[in-house]
mmCIF file of C-alpha atoms in Angstrom:
data_model
loop_
_atom_site.group_PDB
_atom_site.id
_atom_site.type_symbol
_atom_site.label_atom_id
_atom_site.label_comp_id
_atom_site.label_asym_id
_atom_site.label_seq_id
_atom_site.Cartn_x
_atom_site.Cartn_y
_atom_site.Cartn_z
ATOM 1 C CA MET N 1 139.459 38.599 139.134
ATOM 2 C CA THR N 2 140.427 41.454 141.295
ATOM 3 C CA THR N 3 137.550 43.634 142.362
ATOM 4 C CA THR N 4 138.551 46.334 140.031
ATOM 5 C CA THR N 5 138.744 44.210 136.921
ATOM 6 C CA ARG N 6 135.305 42.484 138.239
ATOM 7 C CA GLN N 7 133.840 46.806 138.280
ATOM 8 C CA LEU N 8 135.240 47.311 134.480
ATOM 9 C CA ALA N 9 133.487 44.299 133.439
ATOM 10 C CA GLU N 10 130.591 45.702 134.917
ATOM 11 C CA VAL N 11 130.698 48.679 133.409
ATOM 12 C CA ALA N 12 131.703 47.376 129.912
ATOM 13 C CA ASP N 13 128.615 45.480 130.264
ATOM 14 C CA HIS N 14 126.761 48.482 130.809
ATOM 15 C CA VAL N 15 127.859 49.946 127.987
ATOM 16 C CA ASN N 16 127.445 47.959 126.045
ATOM 17 C CA GLU N 17 123.517 47.372 126.853
ATOM 18 C CA LEU N 18 123.379 51.150 126.395
ATOM 19 C CA GLN N 19 124.685 51.305 122.959
ATOM 20 C CA LYS N 20 122.536 48.547 121.715
ATOM 21 C CA ARG N 21 119.177 50.727 123.017
ATOM 22 C CA ILE N 22 121.099 53.435 121.677
ATOM 23 C CA LEU N 23 120.772 51.683 118.647
ATOM 24 C CA GLU N 24 117.744 50.600 118.248
ATOM 25 C CA VAL N 25 116.169 54.185 119.613
ATOM 26 C CA VAL N 26 118.415 55.703 116.692
ATOM 27 C CA PHE N 27 117.604 52.558 113.517
ATOM 28 C CA GLU N 28 114.786 51.716 114.570
ATOM 29 C CA PRO N 29 113.164 49.322 112.573
ATOM 30 C CA ALA N 30 110.194 50.486 111.129
ATOM 31 C CA ALA N 31 111.361 54.096 110.479
ATOM 32 C CA ARG N 32 111.627 55.094 107.164
ATOM 33 C CA LYS N 33 113.581 58.029 105.403
ATOM 34 C CA ARG N 34 111.810 61.090 104.165
ATOM 35 C CA LEU N 35 112.373 63.811 101.758
ATOM 36 C CA ARG N 36 113.305 67.444 103.989
ATOM 37 C CA LEU N 37 111.046 69.740 103.101
ATOM 38 C CA PHE N 38 111.612 73.152 101.035
ATOM 39 C CA THR N 39 111.887 76.409 101.808
ATOM 40 C CA ALA N 40 110.204 78.930 99.463
ATOM 41 C CA ARG N 41 112.889 80.470 98.478
ATOM 42 C CA GLU N 42 114.221 77.041 96.619
ATOM 43 C CA ALA N 43 110.905 75.786 95.498
ATOM 44 C CA ALA N 44 110.360 79.385 93.965
ATOM 45 C CA ARG N 45 113.607 79.021 92.136
ATOM 46 C CA TRP N 46 112.774 75.165 91.167
ATOM 47 C CA ILE N 47 110.030 76.391 89.639
ATOM 48 C CA GLY N 48 111.353 79.935 87.816
ATOM 49 C CA LEU N 49 109.061 82.038 90.173
ATOM 50 C CA SER N 50 110.032 84.334 92.244
ATOM 51 C CA VAL N 51 109.404 84.026 95.685
ATOM 52 C CA PRO N 52 105.913 86.593 96.207
ATOM 53 C CA ARG N 53 104.415 84.916 92.845
ATOM 54 C CA LEU N 54 104.894 81.511 94.555
ATOM 55 C CA ARG N 55 103.088 82.605 97.606
ATOM 56 C CA ASP N 56 100.437 84.713 95.466
ATOM 57 C CA VAL N 57 99.779 81.403 93.468
ATOM 58 C CA CYS N 58 99.760 79.226 96.651
ATOM 59 C CA GLU N 59 96.445 81.121 98.049
ATOM 60 C CA GLN N 60 94.881 81.903 95.354
ATOM 61 C CA GLU N 61 94.243 78.372 93.180
ATOM 62 C CA ASN N 62 94.482 76.639 96.894
ATOM 63 C CA LEU N 63 97.215 74.770 95.678
ATOM 64 C CA VAL N 64 98.699 74.140 99.477
ATOM 65 C CA PRO N 65 95.406 74.472 101.901
ATOM 66 C CA GLN N 66 95.585 76.066 104.850
ATOM 67 C CA GLU N 67 95.646 72.377 106.507
ATOM 68 C CA GLN N 68 98.305 70.840 104.837
ATOM 69 C CA ARG N 69 100.755 74.512 104.979
ATOM 70 C CA ARG N 70 103.781 74.094 107.093
ATOM 71 C CA MET N 71 105.269 76.907 108.230
ATOM 72 C CA SER N 72 109.418 77.028 109.544
ATOM 73 C CA SER N 73 110.472 78.563 112.814
ATOM 74 C CA ARG N 74 110.661 81.768 110.976
ATOM 75 C CA GLY N 75 107.438 81.780 109.992
ATOM 76 C CA GLY N 76 108.221 81.036 106.223
ATOM 77 C CA LEU N 77 105.732 78.888 103.942
ATOM 78 C CA LEU N 78 108.010 75.051 103.842
ATOM 79 C CA LEU N 79 106.575 72.786 101.097
ATOM 80 C CA SER N 80 106.511 69.156 100.004
ATOM 81 C CA ALA N 81 108.654 67.757 97.354
ATOM 82 C CA ALA N 82 104.737 66.329 95.818
ATOM 83 C CA GLN N 83 103.445 70.006 96.730
ATOM 84 C CA ILE N 84 106.552 71.771 94.496
ATOM 85 C CA GLY N 85 105.210 69.249 91.503
ATOM 86 C CA ASP N 86 100.987 70.070 92.186
ATOM 87 C CA ILE N 87 102.494 73.629 91.799
ATOM 88 C CA ARG N 88 104.446 72.838 88.860
ATOM 89 C CA ARG N 89 101.920 71.111 86.815
ATOM 90 C CA HIS N 90 99.449 74.344 87.797
ATOM 91 C CA MET N 91 101.822 76.646 86.517
ATOM 92 C CA ALA N 92 102.619 74.322 83.046
ATOM 93 C CA LYS N 93 98.121 74.116 82.817
ATOM 94 C CA SER N 94 97.523 77.572 83.255
ATOM 95 C CA SER N 95 100.586 79.630 81.847
ATOM 96 C CA PRO N 96 101.451 80.005 77.692
ATOM 97 C CA ARG N 97 105.140 78.765 78.621
ATOM 98 C CA SER N 98 104.362 75.378 80.033
ATOM 99 C CA MET N 99 108.020 74.088 79.289
ATOM 100 C CA ARG N 100 109.712 76.397 81.656
ATOM 101 C CA TYR N 101 107.522 74.841 84.511
ATOM 102 C CA ARG N 102 107.910 71.640 83.472
ATOM 103 C CA PRO N 103 111.035 70.779 81.833
ATOM 104 C CA GLY N 104 112.611 67.720 80.927
ATOM 105 C CA ARG N 105 111.191 64.519 78.606
ATOM 106 C CA HIS N 106 107.433 65.010 77.283
ATOM 107 C CA THR N 107 105.477 62.971 75.585
ATOM 108 C CA GLY N 108 106.314 61.548 72.147
ATOM 109 C CA GLU N 109 110.190 62.421 72.742
ATOM 110 C CA THR N 110 112.677 60.296 72.767
ATOM 111 C CA CYS N 111 115.328 59.755 75.400
ATOM 112 C CA GLN N 112 118.081 61.184 74.489
ATOM 113 C CA VAL N 113 121.689 59.354 75.489
ATOM 114 C CA ILE N 114 124.835 61.309 76.346
ATOM 115 C CA ALA N 115 128.071 59.336 76.651
ATOM 116 C CA SER N 116 131.407 61.022 77.951
ATOM 117 C CA MET N 117 134.720 59.685 78.465
ATOM 118 C CA ILE N 118 137.851 60.750 80.822
ATOM 119 C CA PHE N 119 141.322 59.739 79.625
ATOM 120 C CA LYS N 120 143.302 59.467 82.123
ATOM 121 C CA GLY N 121 146.919 60.123 81.878
ATOM 122 C CA GLY N 122 150.396 59.347 83.154
ATOM 123 C CA THR N 123 152.286 60.673 85.357
ATOM 124 C CA GLY N 124 154.836 61.757 82.640
ATOM 125 C CA LYS N 125 158.017 60.993 84.565
ATOM 126 C CA THR N 126 160.682 60.682 81.984
#
């Protein structure tokens, strides 16, 4: 082996080792996927409230305790999916229009089955 070939082989070995280390760090065996946090605007839209009303409900009812509050870099409230669910449940209990805040199937309702078919046409060459 020439010197250049040997040097290239060493560089290739170093690159392979570096790739393995990067993969171990990025794809750590104990790593878990986590759902991202949602902004107050997103949460308000999904729940069916205005952003100021959402903030008021969170503060007045202490639905998001101070120690669990997370803020974005701009100072906006960030909510987890579990916290959004808690707010929905609270609004459903305290509001006469509970169906608005708790969409979905409720106790006693049967499962609805919706079927659809797509008829794919030909190319129409004649």
